[in-house]
PDB file of C-alpha atoms and ligand atoms in Angstrom:
ATOM      1  CA  MET A  21       7.865  90.926  61.720  1.00  0.00           C
ATOM      2  CA  LYS A  22       4.079  90.592  61.600  1.00  0.00           C
ATOM      3  CA  GLN A  23       2.188  89.162  64.564  1.00  0.00           C
ATOM      4  CA  SER A  24       0.533  85.758  64.019  1.00  0.00           C
ATOM      5  CA  ILE A  25      -3.151  85.084  64.350  1.00  0.00           C
ATOM      6  CA  VAL A  26      -5.483  82.117  64.062  1.00  0.00           C
ATOM      7  CA  LEU A  27      -8.695  82.744  62.138  1.00  0.00           C
ATOM      8  CA  TYR A  28     -11.227  79.984  62.864  1.00  0.00           C
ATOM      9  CA  LYS A  29     -14.227  81.085  60.838  1.00  0.00           C
ATOM     10  CA  LYS A  30     -14.615  81.949  57.165  1.00  0.00           C
ATOM     11  CA  ILE A  31     -14.923  85.700  56.596  1.00  0.00           C
ATOM     12  CA  PRO A  32     -15.451  87.734  53.401  1.00  0.00           C
ATOM     13  CA  SER A  33     -12.344  88.003  51.223  1.00  0.00           C
ATOM     14  CA  ASP A  34     -11.867  91.770  51.620  1.00  0.00           C
ATOM     15  CA  LEU A  35     -11.842  91.334  55.404  1.00  0.00           C
ATOM     16  CA  LEU A  36      -9.421  88.435  55.151  1.00  0.00           C
ATOM     17  CA  GLN A  37      -7.203  90.702  53.085  1.00  0.00           C
ATOM     18  CA  ARG A  38      -7.371  93.333  55.817  1.00  0.00           C
ATOM     19  CA  LEU A  39      -6.258  90.744  58.357  1.00  0.00           C
ATOM     20  CA  GLU A  40      -3.454  89.592  56.043  1.00  0.00           C
ATOM     21  CA  ASP A  41      -2.253  93.177  55.592  1.00  0.00           C
ATOM     22  CA  ASN A  42      -1.729  93.326  59.355  1.00  0.00           C
ATOM     23  CA  PHE A  43      -0.888  89.784  60.444  1.00  0.00           C
ATOM     24  CA  ASP A  44       0.350  86.361  59.427  1.00  0.00           C
ATOM     25  CA  VAL A  45      -2.965  84.534  59.243  1.00  0.00           C
ATOM     26  CA  ARG A  46      -3.485  80.800  59.774  1.00  0.00           C
ATOM     27  CA  PHE A  47      -7.033  79.923  58.666  1.00  0.00           C
ATOM     28  CA  PHE A  48      -9.091  76.980  59.947  1.00  0.00           C
ATOM     29  CA  ASP A  49     -12.683  76.323  58.961  1.00  0.00           C
ATOM     30  CA  GLY A  50     -13.830  75.841  62.565  1.00  0.00           C
ATOM     31  CA  ILE A  51     -11.985  73.896  65.237  1.00  0.00           C
ATOM     32  CA  ASN A  52     -12.869  70.209  65.428  1.00  0.00           C
ATOM     33  CA  GLU A  53     -11.412  66.787  66.057  1.00  0.00           C
ATOM     34  CA  THR A  54     -10.124  66.596  62.463  1.00  0.00           C
ATOM     35  CA  ASN A  55      -8.018  69.761  62.550  1.00  0.00           C
ATOM     36  CA  ARG A  56      -7.336  69.992  66.288  1.00  0.00           C
ATOM     37  CA  ALA A  57      -3.662  68.968  66.113  1.00  0.00           C
ATOM     38  CA  GLU A  58      -2.963  71.565  63.408  1.00  0.00           C
ATOM     39  CA  VAL A  59      -4.824  74.262  65.339  1.00  0.00           C
ATOM     40  CA  LEU A  60      -2.832  73.500  68.492  1.00  0.00           C
ATOM     41  CA  ALA A  61       0.401  73.754  66.515  1.00  0.00           C
ATOM     42  CA  ALA A  62      -0.668  77.128  65.087  1.00  0.00           C
ATOM     43  CA  LEU A  63      -1.690  78.395  68.530  1.00  0.00           C
ATOM     44  CA  LYS A  64       1.877  77.906  69.826  1.00  0.00           C
ATOM     45  CA  ASN A  65       2.921  80.988  67.961  1.00  0.00           C
ATOM     46  CA  ALA A  66      -0.371  82.925  67.909  1.00  0.00           C
ATOM     47  CA  ASP A  67      -0.685  86.465  69.251  1.00  0.00           C
ATOM     48  CA  GLY A  68      -4.386  86.644  68.443  1.00  0.00           C
ATOM     49  CA  MET A  69      -7.457  84.594  67.546  1.00  0.00           C
ATOM     50  CA  ILE A  70     -10.606  85.558  65.683  1.00  0.00           C
ATOM     51  CA  GLY A  71     -13.688  83.469  64.950  1.00  0.00           C
ATOM     52  CA  ALA A  72     -17.024  82.348  66.352  1.00  0.00           C
ATOM     53  CA  SER A  73     -19.207  79.479  67.530  1.00  0.00           C
ATOM     54  CA  VAL A  74     -16.419  77.385  69.061  1.00  0.00           C
ATOM     55  CA  PRO A  75     -15.692  77.052  72.788  1.00  0.00           C
ATOM     56  CA  VAL A  76     -12.246  78.530  73.445  1.00  0.00           C
ATOM     57  CA  ARG A  77     -11.234  77.309  76.876  1.00  0.00           C
ATOM     58  CA  ALA A  78      -8.200  76.113  78.821  1.00  0.00           C
ATOM     59  CA  GLU A  79      -7.635  73.045  76.639  1.00  0.00           C
ATOM     60  CA  LEU A  80      -6.874  75.386  73.713  1.00  0.00           C
ATOM     61  CA  LEU A  81      -5.439  78.314  75.648  1.00  0.00           C
ATOM     62  CA  ASP A  82      -2.870  76.109  77.394  1.00  0.00           C
ATOM     63  CA  HIS A  83      -1.316  75.661  73.944  1.00  0.00           C
ATOM     64  CA  ALA A  84      -1.210  79.390  73.226  1.00  0.00           C
ATOM     65  CA  PRO A  85       1.484  80.894  75.489  1.00  0.00           C
ATOM     66  CA  LYS A  86       1.818  84.130  73.472  1.00  0.00           C
ATOM     67  CA  LEU A  87      -1.882  84.863  73.028  1.00  0.00           C
ATOM     68  CA  LYS A  88      -2.786  88.483  73.805  1.00  0.00           C
ATOM     69  CA  ALA A  89      -6.203  89.002  72.221  1.00  0.00           C
ATOM     70  CA  ILE A  90      -9.274  87.081  71.087  1.00  0.00           C
ATOM     71  CA  SER A  91     -11.907  88.686  68.902  1.00  0.00           C
ATOM     72  CA  THR A  92     -15.233  86.875  68.771  1.00  0.00           C
ATOM     73  CA  ILE A  93     -17.568  87.522  65.844  1.00  0.00           C
ATOM     74  CA  SER A  94     -20.562  87.668  68.163  1.00  0.00           C
ATOM     75  CA  VAL A  95     -22.047  89.773  70.900  1.00  0.00           C
ATOM     76  CA  GLY A  96     -22.411  86.750  73.210  1.00  0.00           C
ATOM     77  CA  TYR A  97     -19.230  85.489  74.866  1.00  0.00           C
ATOM     78  CA  ASP A  98     -20.461  82.373  76.625  1.00  0.00           C
ATOM     79  CA  GLN A  99     -17.911  80.335  74.624  1.00  0.00           C
ATOM     80  CA  PHE A 100     -15.214  81.838  76.866  1.00  0.00           C
ATOM     81  CA  ASP A 101     -14.267  81.801  80.525  1.00  0.00           C
ATOM     82  CA  VAL A 102     -13.730  85.535  80.997  1.00  0.00           C
ATOM     83  CA  GLY A 103     -12.128  85.086  84.443  1.00  0.00           C
ATOM     84  CA  ASP A 104      -9.579  82.675  83.029  1.00  0.00           C
ATOM     85  CA  LEU A 105      -8.830  84.938  80.038  1.00  0.00           C
ATOM     86  CA  THR A 106      -8.322  87.878  82.384  1.00  0.00           C
ATOM     87  CA  GLN A 107      -5.916  85.882  84.560  1.00  0.00           C
ATOM     88  CA  ARG A 108      -3.975  84.988  81.437  1.00  0.00           C
ATOM     89  CA  LYS A 109      -3.971  88.701  80.467  1.00  0.00           C
ATOM     90  CA  ILE A 110      -5.811  87.981  77.243  1.00  0.00           C
ATOM     91  CA  VAL A 111      -8.193  90.710  76.123  1.00  0.00           C
ATOM     92  CA  LEU A 112     -11.564  89.523  74.770  1.00  0.00           C
ATOM     93  CA  MET A 113     -13.273  91.651  72.109  1.00  0.00           C
ATOM     94  CA  HIS A 114     -16.867  91.253  70.842  1.00  0.00           C
ATOM     95  CA  THR A 115     -19.388  92.923  68.527  1.00  0.00           C
ATOM     96  CA  PRO A 116     -22.077  94.427  70.751  1.00  0.00           C
ATOM     97  CA  THR A 117     -23.688  97.102  68.574  1.00  0.00           C
ATOM     98  CA  VAL A 118     -23.774  96.046  64.932  1.00  0.00           C
ATOM     99  CA  LEU A 119     -26.310  93.246  65.353  1.00  0.00           C
ATOM    100  CA  THR A 120     -28.837  94.918  67.629  1.00  0.00           C
ATOM    101  CA  GLU A 121     -31.524  95.820  65.087  1.00  0.00           C
ATOM    102  CA  THR A 122     -31.255  92.574  63.125  1.00  0.00           C
ATOM    103  CA  THR A 123     -31.545  90.466  66.259  1.00  0.00           C
ATOM    104  CA  ALA A 124     -34.574  92.462  67.421  1.00  0.00           C
ATOM    105  CA  ASP A 125     -36.117  91.783  63.985  1.00  0.00           C
ATOM    106  CA  THR A 126     -35.584  88.051  64.537  1.00  0.00           C
ATOM    107  CA  VAL A 127     -37.276  88.187  67.926  1.00  0.00           C
ATOM    108  CA  PHE A 128     -40.196  90.016  66.391  1.00  0.00           C
ATOM    109  CA  THR A 129     -40.353  87.473  63.578  1.00  0.00           C
ATOM    110  CA  LEU A 130     -40.789  84.769  66.241  1.00  0.00           C
ATOM    111  CA  ILE A 131     -43.494  86.795  67.988  1.00  0.00           C
ATOM    112  CA  LEU A 132     -45.483  87.130  64.772  1.00  0.00           C
ATOM    113  CA  MET A 133     -44.886  83.570  63.608  1.00  0.00           C
ATOM    114  CA  THR A 134     -46.008  82.019  66.879  1.00  0.00           C
ATOM    115  CA  ALA A 135     -48.956  84.352  67.493  1.00  0.00           C
ATOM    116  CA  ARG A 136     -50.319  84.022  63.970  1.00  0.00           C
ATOM    117  CA  ARG A 137     -49.277  80.359  63.616  1.00  0.00           C
ATOM    118  CA  ALA A 138     -47.599  81.379  60.386  1.00  0.00           C
ATOM    119  CA  LEU A 139     -45.353  78.314  60.067  1.00  0.00           C
ATOM    120  CA  GLU A 140     -48.157  75.836  60.710  1.00  0.00           C
ATOM    121  CA  MET A 141     -50.451  77.620  58.267  1.00  0.00           C
ATOM    122  CA  ALA A 142     -47.775  77.919  55.576  1.00  0.00           C
ATOM    123  CA  GLU A 143     -46.945  74.212  55.928  1.00  0.00           C
ATOM    124  CA  MET A 144     -50.640  73.380  55.540  1.00  0.00           C
ATOM    125  CA  VAL A 145     -50.824  75.399  52.295  1.00  0.00           C
ATOM    126  CA  LYS A 146     -47.596  73.857  50.964  1.00  0.00           C
ATOM    127  CA  ALA A 147     -48.893  70.375  51.730  1.00  0.00           C
ATOM    128  CA  GLY A 148     -51.919  71.105  49.510  1.00  0.00           C
ATOM    129  CA  LYS A 149     -54.267  70.891  52.520  1.00  0.00           C
ATOM    130  CA  TRP A 150     -55.900  74.310  52.082  1.00  0.00           C
ATOM    131  CA  THR A 151     -59.137  73.029  50.677  1.00  0.00           C
ATOM    132  CA  ARG A 152     -61.652  75.365  52.309  1.00  0.00           C
ATOM    133  CA  SER A 153     -61.848  78.644  54.176  1.00  0.00           C
ATOM    134  CA  ILE A 154     -60.024  78.188  57.493  1.00  0.00           C
ATOM    135  CA  GLY A 155     -62.022  77.732  60.665  1.00  0.00           C
ATOM    136  CA  SER A 156     -61.551  78.799  64.260  1.00  0.00           C
ATOM    137  CA  ASP A 157     -59.254  75.842  64.932  1.00  0.00           C
ATOM    138  CA  SER A 158     -56.668  77.614  62.767  1.00  0.00           C
ATOM    139  CA  TYR A 159     -56.973  81.092  64.264  1.00  0.00           C
ATOM    140  CA  GLY A 160     -53.989  82.798  65.808  1.00  0.00           C
ATOM    141  CA  VAL A 161     -53.969  85.583  68.388  1.00  0.00           C
ATOM    142  CA  ASP A 162     -53.319  89.303  68.031  1.00  0.00           C
ATOM    143  CA  VAL A 163     -49.956  90.868  68.687  1.00  0.00           C
ATOM    144  CA  HIS A 164     -50.895  94.553  68.518  1.00  0.00           C
ATOM    145  CA  HIS A 165     -51.929  96.219  71.771  1.00  0.00           C
ATOM    146  CA  LYS A 166     -50.943  93.188  73.841  1.00  0.00           C
ATOM    147  CA  THR A 167     -48.399  93.185  76.676  1.00  0.00           C
ATOM    148  CA  ILE A 168     -44.816  92.279  75.950  1.00  0.00           C
ATOM    149  CA  GLY A 169     -42.501  91.391  78.848  1.00  0.00           C
ATOM    150  CA  ILE A 170     -38.822  91.757  78.061  1.00  0.00           C
ATOM    151  CA  LEU A 171     -36.238  89.973  80.215  1.00  0.00           C
ATOM    152  CA  GLY A 172     -33.077  92.065  80.044  1.00  0.00           C
ATOM    153  CA  MET A 173     -33.057  95.666  78.844  1.00  0.00           C
ATOM    154  CA  GLY A 174     -29.792  96.085  77.003  1.00  0.00           C
ATOM    155  CA  ARG A 175     -29.453  97.185  73.409  1.00  0.00           C
ATOM    156  CA  ILE A 176     -31.514  94.332  71.931  1.00  0.00           C
ATOM    157  CA  GLY A 177     -34.198  94.635  74.611  1.00  0.00           C
ATOM    158  CA  ALA A 178     -34.512  98.352  73.864  1.00  0.00           C
ATOM    159  CA  ALA A 179     -34.715  97.763  70.095  1.00  0.00           C
ATOM    160  CA  LEU A 180     -37.462  95.234  70.767  1.00  0.00           C
ATOM    161  CA  ALA A 181     -39.306  97.667  73.045  1.00  0.00           C
ATOM    162  CA  ARG A 182     -39.215 100.288  70.273  1.00  0.00           C
ATOM    163  CA  ARG A 183     -40.735  97.883  67.755  1.00  0.00           C
ATOM    164  CA  ALA A 184     -43.382  96.761  70.242  1.00  0.00           C
ATOM    165  CA  HIS A 185     -44.376 100.260  71.319  1.00  0.00           C
ATOM    166  CA  ALA A 186     -44.017 102.280  68.112  1.00  0.00           C
ATOM    167  CA  GLY A 187     -45.034  99.614  65.622  1.00  0.00           C
ATOM    168  CA  PHE A 188     -47.597  97.522  67.467  1.00  0.00           C
ATOM    169  CA  GLY A 189     -48.946  99.800  70.202  1.00  0.00           C
ATOM    170  CA  MET A 190     -47.946  97.238  72.809  1.00  0.00           C
ATOM    171  CA  ASN A 191     -47.707  97.736  76.535  1.00  0.00           C
ATOM    172  CA  VAL A 192     -44.047  97.143  77.494  1.00  0.00           C
ATOM    173  CA  LEU A 193     -42.917  95.597  80.793  1.00  0.00           C
ATOM    174  CA  TYR A 194     -39.298  94.777  81.494  1.00  0.00           C
ATOM    175  CA  TRP A 195     -37.191  93.019  84.093  1.00  0.00           C
ATOM    176  CA  ASN A 196     -33.632  94.236  84.460  1.00  0.00           C
ATOM    177  CA  ASP A 197     -31.090  94.698  87.222  1.00  0.00           C
ATOM    178  CA  ARG A 198     -31.283  98.479  86.777  1.00  0.00           C
ATOM    179  CA  PRO A 199     -33.798 100.915  85.345  1.00  0.00           C
ATOM    180  CA  ASN A 200     -33.503 102.069  81.751  1.00  0.00           C
ATOM    181  CA  THR A 201     -34.965 105.581  81.825  1.00  0.00           C
ATOM    182  CA  GLN A 202     -34.696 105.967  78.063  1.00  0.00           C
ATOM    183  CA  VAL A 203     -37.073 103.080  77.319  1.00  0.00           C
ATOM    184  CA  GLU A 204     -39.346 104.244  80.116  1.00  0.00           C
ATOM    185  CA  GLU A 205     -39.576 107.752  78.644  1.00  0.00           C
ATOM    186  CA  GLU A 206     -39.617 106.860  74.954  1.00  0.00           C
ATOM    187  CA  PHE A 207     -41.607 103.627  74.906  1.00  0.00           C
ATOM    188  CA  ASN A 208     -43.606 103.951  78.090  1.00  0.00           C
ATOM    189  CA  ALA A 209     -41.917 100.803  79.380  1.00  0.00           C
ATOM    190  CA  ARG A 210     -42.390  99.824  83.015  1.00  0.00           C
ATOM    191  CA  ARG A 211     -39.781  97.956  85.056  1.00  0.00           C
ATOM    192  CA  CYS A 212     -41.243  95.292  87.319  1.00  0.00           C
ATOM    193  CA  GLU A 213     -40.399  92.132  89.259  1.00  0.00           C
ATOM    194  CA  LEU A 214     -39.983  88.900  87.320  1.00  0.00           C
ATOM    195  CA  ASP A 215     -43.086  87.306  88.836  1.00  0.00           C
ATOM    196  CA  GLU A 216     -45.262  90.256  87.833  1.00  0.00           C
ATOM    197  CA  LEU A 217     -43.834  90.260  84.308  1.00  0.00           C
ATOM    198  CA  LEU A 218     -44.503  86.531  83.942  1.00  0.00           C
ATOM    199  CA  ALA A 219     -48.047  86.864  85.237  1.00  0.00           C
ATOM    200  CA  GLN A 220     -49.002  89.839  83.061  1.00  0.00           C
ATOM    201  CA  SER A 221     -47.255  89.357  79.741  1.00  0.00           C
ATOM    202  CA  ASP A 222     -48.784  87.917  76.589  1.00  0.00           C
ATOM    203  CA  PHE A 223     -45.293  87.570  75.128  1.00  0.00           C
ATOM    204  CA  VAL A 224     -42.338  86.848  77.399  1.00  0.00           C
ATOM    205  CA  CYS A 225     -39.165  87.615  75.435  1.00  0.00           C
ATOM    206  CA  ILE A 226     -35.704  86.680  76.665  1.00  0.00           C
ATOM    207  CA  THR A 227     -32.884  89.041  75.676  1.00  0.00           C
ATOM    208  CA  LEU A 228     -30.545  88.332  78.609  1.00  0.00           C
ATOM    209  CA  PRO A 229     -26.947  87.193  78.330  1.00  0.00           C
ATOM    210  CA  TYR A 230     -26.243  83.654  79.484  1.00  0.00           C
ATOM    211  CA  SER A 231     -24.418  83.344  82.817  1.00  0.00           C
ATOM    212  CA  GLU A 232     -24.489  81.254  85.991  1.00  0.00           C
ATOM    213  CA  GLN A 233     -27.232  83.601  87.227  1.00  0.00           C
ATOM    214  CA  THR A 234     -29.429  83.124  84.158  1.00  0.00           C
ATOM    215  CA  HIS A 235     -28.833  79.358  83.797  1.00  0.00           C
ATOM    216  CA  LYS A 236     -32.311  77.734  83.551  1.00  0.00           C
ATOM    217  CA  LEU A 237     -33.893  80.955  84.828  1.00  0.00           C
ATOM    218  CA  ILE A 238     -37.092  79.978  83.043  1.00  0.00           C
ATOM    219  CA  ASN A 239     -37.867  76.692  84.755  1.00  0.00           C
ATOM    220  CA  ALA A 240     -41.069  74.747  85.475  1.00  0.00           C
ATOM    221  CA  GLU A 241     -41.980  76.991  88.385  1.00  0.00           C
ATOM    222  CA  ARG A 242     -41.627  80.183  86.351  1.00  0.00           C
ATOM    223  CA  LEU A 243     -43.387  78.740  83.318  1.00  0.00           C
ATOM    224  CA  ALA A 244     -46.301  77.967  85.631  1.00  0.00           C
ATOM    225  CA  LYS A 245     -46.456  81.657  86.548  1.00  0.00           C
ATOM    226  CA  MET A 246     -47.126  82.636  82.920  1.00  0.00           C
ATOM    227  CA  LYS A 247     -50.638  82.954  81.522  1.00  0.00           C
ATOM    228  CA  SER A 248     -51.868  79.838  79.736  1.00  0.00           C
ATOM    229  CA  SER A 249     -52.418  82.087  76.689  1.00  0.00           C
ATOM    230  CA  ALA A 250     -48.851  83.439  76.793  1.00  0.00           C
ATOM    231  CA  ILE A 251     -46.047  82.787  74.346  1.00  0.00           C
ATOM    232  CA  LEU A 252     -42.368  82.398  75.290  1.00  0.00           C
ATOM    233  CA  ILE A 253     -39.774  83.782  72.883  1.00  0.00           C
ATOM    234  CA  ASN A 254     -36.069  83.026  73.290  1.00  0.00           C
ATOM    235  CA  GLY A 255     -33.596  84.801  71.016  1.00  0.00           C
ATOM    236  CA  ALA A 256     -30.785  84.909  73.590  1.00  0.00           C
ATOM    237  CA  ARG A 257     -29.248  81.612  74.716  1.00  0.00           C
ATOM    238  CA  GLY A 258     -30.886  78.204  74.988  1.00  0.00           C
ATOM    239  CA  LYS A 259     -29.586  77.365  78.442  1.00  0.00           C
ATOM    240  CA  ILE A 260     -31.544  80.258  79.990  1.00  0.00           C
ATOM    241  CA  VAL A 261     -34.600  78.006  79.613  1.00  0.00           C
ATOM    242  CA  ASP A 262     -35.017  74.557  81.147  1.00  0.00           C
ATOM    243  CA  GLN A 263     -35.846  72.860  77.850  1.00  0.00           C
ATOM    244  CA  ALA A 264     -37.384  69.723  79.384  1.00  0.00           C
ATOM    245  CA  ALA A 265     -39.666  71.895  81.523  1.00  0.00           C
ATOM    246  CA  LEU A 266     -40.594  73.954  78.458  1.00  0.00           C
ATOM    247  CA  ILE A 267     -41.519  70.845  76.462  1.00  0.00           C
ATOM    248  CA  LYS A 268     -43.749  69.705  79.316  1.00  0.00           C
ATOM    249  CA  ALA A 269     -45.367  73.149  79.620  1.00  0.00           C
ATOM    250  CA  LEU A 270     -46.079  73.237  75.881  1.00  0.00           C
ATOM    251  CA  LYS A 271     -47.556  69.727  75.941  1.00  0.00           C
ATOM    252  CA  ASP A 272     -49.660  70.371  79.053  1.00  0.00           C
ATOM    253  CA  GLY A 273     -50.993  73.716  77.820  1.00  0.00           C
ATOM    254  CA  THR A 274     -49.292  75.597  80.688  1.00  0.00           C
ATOM    255  CA  ILE A 275     -48.369  78.157  78.011  1.00  0.00           C
ATOM    256  CA  ARG A 276     -49.676  78.573  74.488  1.00  0.00           C
ATOM    257  CA  ALA A 277     -46.550  78.409  72.323  1.00  0.00           C
ATOM    258  CA  ALA A 278     -42.827  79.050  72.058  1.00  0.00           C
ATOM    259  CA  GLY A 279     -40.688  80.758  69.455  1.00  0.00           C
ATOM    260  CA  LEU A 280     -37.084  79.674  69.764  1.00  0.00           C
ATOM    261  CA  ASP A 281     -33.950  80.720  67.936  1.00  0.00           C
ATOM    262  CA  VAL A 282     -31.635  79.104  70.489  1.00  0.00           C
ATOM    263  CA  PHE A 283     -31.496  75.743  72.258  1.00  0.00           C
ATOM    264  CA  GLU A 284     -29.752  73.908  75.093  1.00  0.00           C
ATOM    265  CA  VAL A 285     -27.775  71.974  72.482  1.00  0.00           C
ATOM    266  CA  GLU A 286     -27.085  73.428  69.049  1.00  0.00           C
ATOM    267  CA  PRO A 287     -27.642  72.329  66.368  1.00  0.00           C
ATOM    268  CA  LEU A 288     -30.921  71.080  67.850  1.00  0.00           C
ATOM    269  CA  PRO A 289     -30.874  67.265  67.527  1.00  0.00           C
ATOM    270  CA  ALA A 290     -33.311  66.114  64.848  1.00  0.00           C
ATOM    271  CA  ASP A 291     -35.040  63.805  67.346  1.00  0.00           C
ATOM    272  CA  SER A 292     -35.770  66.606  69.828  1.00  0.00           C
ATOM    273  CA  GLU A 293     -39.315  66.422  71.141  1.00  0.00           C
ATOM    274  CA  LEU A 294     -39.606  70.159  70.505  1.00  0.00           C
ATOM    275  CA  LEU A 295     -39.819  69.422  66.808  1.00  0.00           C
ATOM    276  CA  GLN A 296     -42.897  67.240  67.306  1.00  0.00           C
ATOM    277  CA  LEU A 297     -44.888  70.079  68.847  1.00  0.00           C
ATOM    278  CA  PRO A 298     -47.144  72.147  66.574  1.00  0.00           C
ATOM    279  CA  ASN A 299     -46.972  75.105  68.964  1.00  0.00           C
ATOM    280  CA  VAL A 300     -43.204  75.515  68.545  1.00  0.00           C
ATOM    281  CA  VAL A 301     -41.422  77.595  65.956  1.00  0.00           C
ATOM    282  CA  ALA A 302     -37.754  76.619  65.928  1.00  0.00           C
ATOM    283  CA  LEU A 303     -35.147  78.602  63.997  1.00  0.00           C
ATOM    284  CA  PRO A 304     -31.472  77.619  63.566  1.00  0.00           C
ATOM    285  CA  HIS A 305     -29.901  80.444  65.625  1.00  0.00           C
ATOM    286  CA  ILE A 306     -30.378  83.088  62.922  1.00  0.00           C
ATOM    287  CA  GLY A 307     -30.617  86.079  65.289  1.00  0.00           C
ATOM    288  CA  SER A 308     -28.013  88.142  63.480  1.00  0.00           C
ATOM    289  CA  ALA A 309     -27.836  86.101  60.279  1.00  0.00           C
ATOM    290  CA  THR A 310     -28.448  88.572  57.484  1.00  0.00           C
ATOM    291  CA  GLU A 311     -25.899  89.266  54.772  1.00  0.00           C
ATOM    292  CA  GLU A 312     -25.473  92.859  55.911  1.00  0.00           C
ATOM    293  CA  THR A 313     -25.189  92.197  59.612  1.00  0.00           C
ATOM    294  CA  ARG A 314     -22.928  89.167  59.392  1.00  0.00           C
ATOM    295  CA  TYR A 315     -20.608  91.228  57.170  1.00  0.00           C
ATOM    296  CA  ASN A 316     -20.684  94.113  59.644  1.00  0.00           C
ATOM    297  CA  MET A 317     -20.007  91.774  62.557  1.00  0.00           C
ATOM    298  CA  ALA A 318     -16.988  90.243  60.805  1.00  0.00           C
ATOM    299  CA  ALA A 319     -15.713  93.728  59.888  1.00  0.00           C
ATOM    300  CA  CYS A 320     -16.159  94.905  63.471  1.00  0.00           C
ATOM    301  CA  ALA A 321     -14.351  91.817  64.804  1.00  0.00           C
ATOM    302  CA  VAL A 322     -11.451  92.327  62.372  1.00  0.00           C
ATOM    303  CA  ASP A 323     -11.125  95.966  63.472  1.00  0.00           C
ATOM    304  CA  ASN A 324     -11.372  94.876  67.091  1.00  0.00           C
ATOM    305  CA  LEU A 325      -8.486  92.441  66.708  1.00  0.00           C
ATOM    306  CA  ILE A 326      -6.309  94.981  64.914  1.00  0.00           C
ATOM    307  CA  THR A 327      -6.975  97.503  67.678  1.00  0.00           C
ATOM    308  CA  ALA A 328      -6.370  94.987  70.439  1.00  0.00           C
ATOM    309  CA  LEU A 329      -3.029  93.854  68.985  1.00  0.00           C
ATOM    310  CA  THR A 330      -1.713  97.124  67.601  1.00  0.00           C
ATOM    311  CA  GLY A 331      -3.558 100.030  69.232  1.00  0.00           C
ATOM    312  CA  GLU A 332      -5.462 101.096  72.296  1.00  0.00           C
ATOM    313  CA  VAL A 333      -8.760  99.435  73.177  1.00  0.00           C
ATOM    314  CA  THR A 334     -11.487 101.956  73.948  1.00  0.00           C
ATOM    315  CA  GLU A 335     -14.651 100.017  73.047  1.00  0.00           C
ATOM    316  CA  ASN A 336     -16.049  96.552  72.241  1.00  0.00           C
ATOM    317  CA  SER A 337     -14.039  94.818  74.919  1.00  0.00           C
ATOM    318  CA  VAL A 338     -15.405  92.435  77.538  1.00  0.00           C
ATOM    319  CA  ASN A 339     -12.469  92.567  79.974  1.00  0.00           C
ATOM    320  CA  ALA A 340     -10.004  95.334  78.949  1.00  0.00           C
ATOM    321  CA  HIS A 341     -11.000  97.328  82.044  1.00  0.00           C
ATOM    322  CA  LEU A 342      -9.945  94.390  84.226  1.00  0.00           C
ATOM    323  CA  LEU A 343      -6.528  94.154  82.612  1.00  0.00           C
ATOM    324  CA  LYS A 344      -5.408  97.710  83.390  1.00  0.00           C
TER     325      LYS A 344
HETATM  326  C1  LIG B 469     -24.269  86.496  69.049  1.00  0.00           C
HETATM  327  O1  LIG B 469     -23.669  87.357  68.413  1.00  0.00           O
HETATM  328  O2  LIG B 469     -23.992  86.245  70.221  1.00  0.00           O
HETATM  329  C2  LIG B 469     -25.333  85.756  68.342  1.00  0.00           C
HETATM  330  O3  LIG B 469     -26.061  84.946  69.165  1.00  0.00           O
HETATM  331  C3  LIG B 469     -24.706  84.947  67.232  1.00  0.00           C
HETATM  332  O4  LIG B 469     -23.995  83.903  67.811  1.00  0.00           O
END
């Protein structure tokens, strides 16, 4: 008899077929108040789960006594309590490699958009307000040959460092719990303390995972340590930044601008003060959202679930090493 799984995000049909070849699949388009009772009923018999963008915590897991594996279609796993999953002997799989380059592209998009005020300028043209040659009040700032400070030096941080160094001749600083000799040798990156990075960087880019340690890491005090000409870029997780403090810093001119793909609450409420600020570029969490990469992430997650339920996990697992 096939094992049962709950799929809680739409995936391309060929990948769904691959899941169906291996498992009995119950599909739900997300998990919400409307379908919650049905999801809980399906979880009773589920050996695995696969999906994204939904918190999967005790209130669901308590209804899933047989669950052995969860495969998230994301690199981030802040929707899960890894300690709790480990205690329940549930292996958590994720997609750490396939989205690296695309996410670094998104971060660089935010760097260029904020520095060159591309959104503001494009909106002005679209509104039919480009009536004369632009003046100094519309100038942006250069990106090339400036200093980029990268918080976190994992795969995405390194892909960002490569773009900054090789493409834009930038000076690369990074803050990480351990040295990354490869980025130091290849991209001339220098590891430094957080305070030094904040004080020296023209672009402070967050590529850290979200955790208790990184919760509101960038707060009022740290924003005040940045140059008033500096730009904050967050392509990681919204809760790493104290959003109220950021809004104040942007209004007061403590920093120049912010490029944000992630927010404390997502979707960002339409009445958020961030949206009133001309020096903010806000994107709807599109870090990995290209056709190619989202397909590759779903394919990786499908393979991960098949491996976790029918084979031996050797990669892409968050907690397999703790379950041995
Ligand atoms: C990830 O994979 O974690 C991205 O942020 C998309 O959610």
